[in-house]
Tab-separated table of C-alpha atoms in Angstrom:
chain	number	residue	atom	x	y	z
A	26	MET	CA	126.253	31.754	141.161
A	27	ALA	CA	125.226	29.278	138.487
A	28	SER	CA	121.747	29.251	137.018
A	29	VAL	CA	120.103	26.088	135.702
A	30	SER	CA	117.165	26.389	133.329
A	31	ILE	CA	114.554	23.719	134.080
A	32	SER	CA	111.864	23.082	131.491
A	33	CYS	CA	108.554	21.308	131.975
A	34	PRO	CA	108.557	17.895	130.228
A	35	SER	CA	104.867	18.115	129.290
A	36	CYS	CA	104.480	21.708	128.055
A	37	SER	CA	108.144	22.788	127.576
A	38	ALA	CA	107.588	25.975	129.601
A	39	THR	CA	110.583	27.420	131.438
A	40	ASP	CA	108.932	30.418	133.139
A	41	GLY	CA	106.415	28.698	135.412
A	42	VAL	CA	108.610	25.930	136.839
A	43	VAL	CA	109.027	26.204	140.619
A	44	ARG	CA	110.737	24.053	143.232
A	45	ASN	CA	108.405	21.610	144.995
A	46	GLY	CA	110.293	19.866	147.801
A	47	LYS	CA	112.589	16.872	147.583
A	48	SER	CA	112.097	13.245	146.593
A	49	THR	CA	112.786	10.356	148.950
A	50	ALA	CA	116.159	9.941	147.229
A	51	GLY	CA	117.036	13.555	148.117
A	52	HIS	CA	116.700	15.020	144.607
A	53	GLN	CA	114.985	18.346	143.993
A	54	ARG	CA	111.399	18.121	142.717
A	55	TYR	CA	109.919	20.714	140.388
A	56	LEU	CA	106.329	21.673	139.603
A	57	CYS	CA	104.991	23.441	136.521
A	58	SER	CA	102.663	26.267	137.537
A	59	GLN	CA	101.312	26.736	133.997
A	60	GLY	CA	98.393	24.428	134.849
A	61	VAL	CA	98.577	21.316	132.704
């Protein structure tokens, strides 16, 4: 299985990024749980 590393655009964290549903276009949304 492939693993994709997603980084937060505001704080550049990779550890606290979690999936957060899908957009209206069907793309995966992500949320940074580091608390920006």
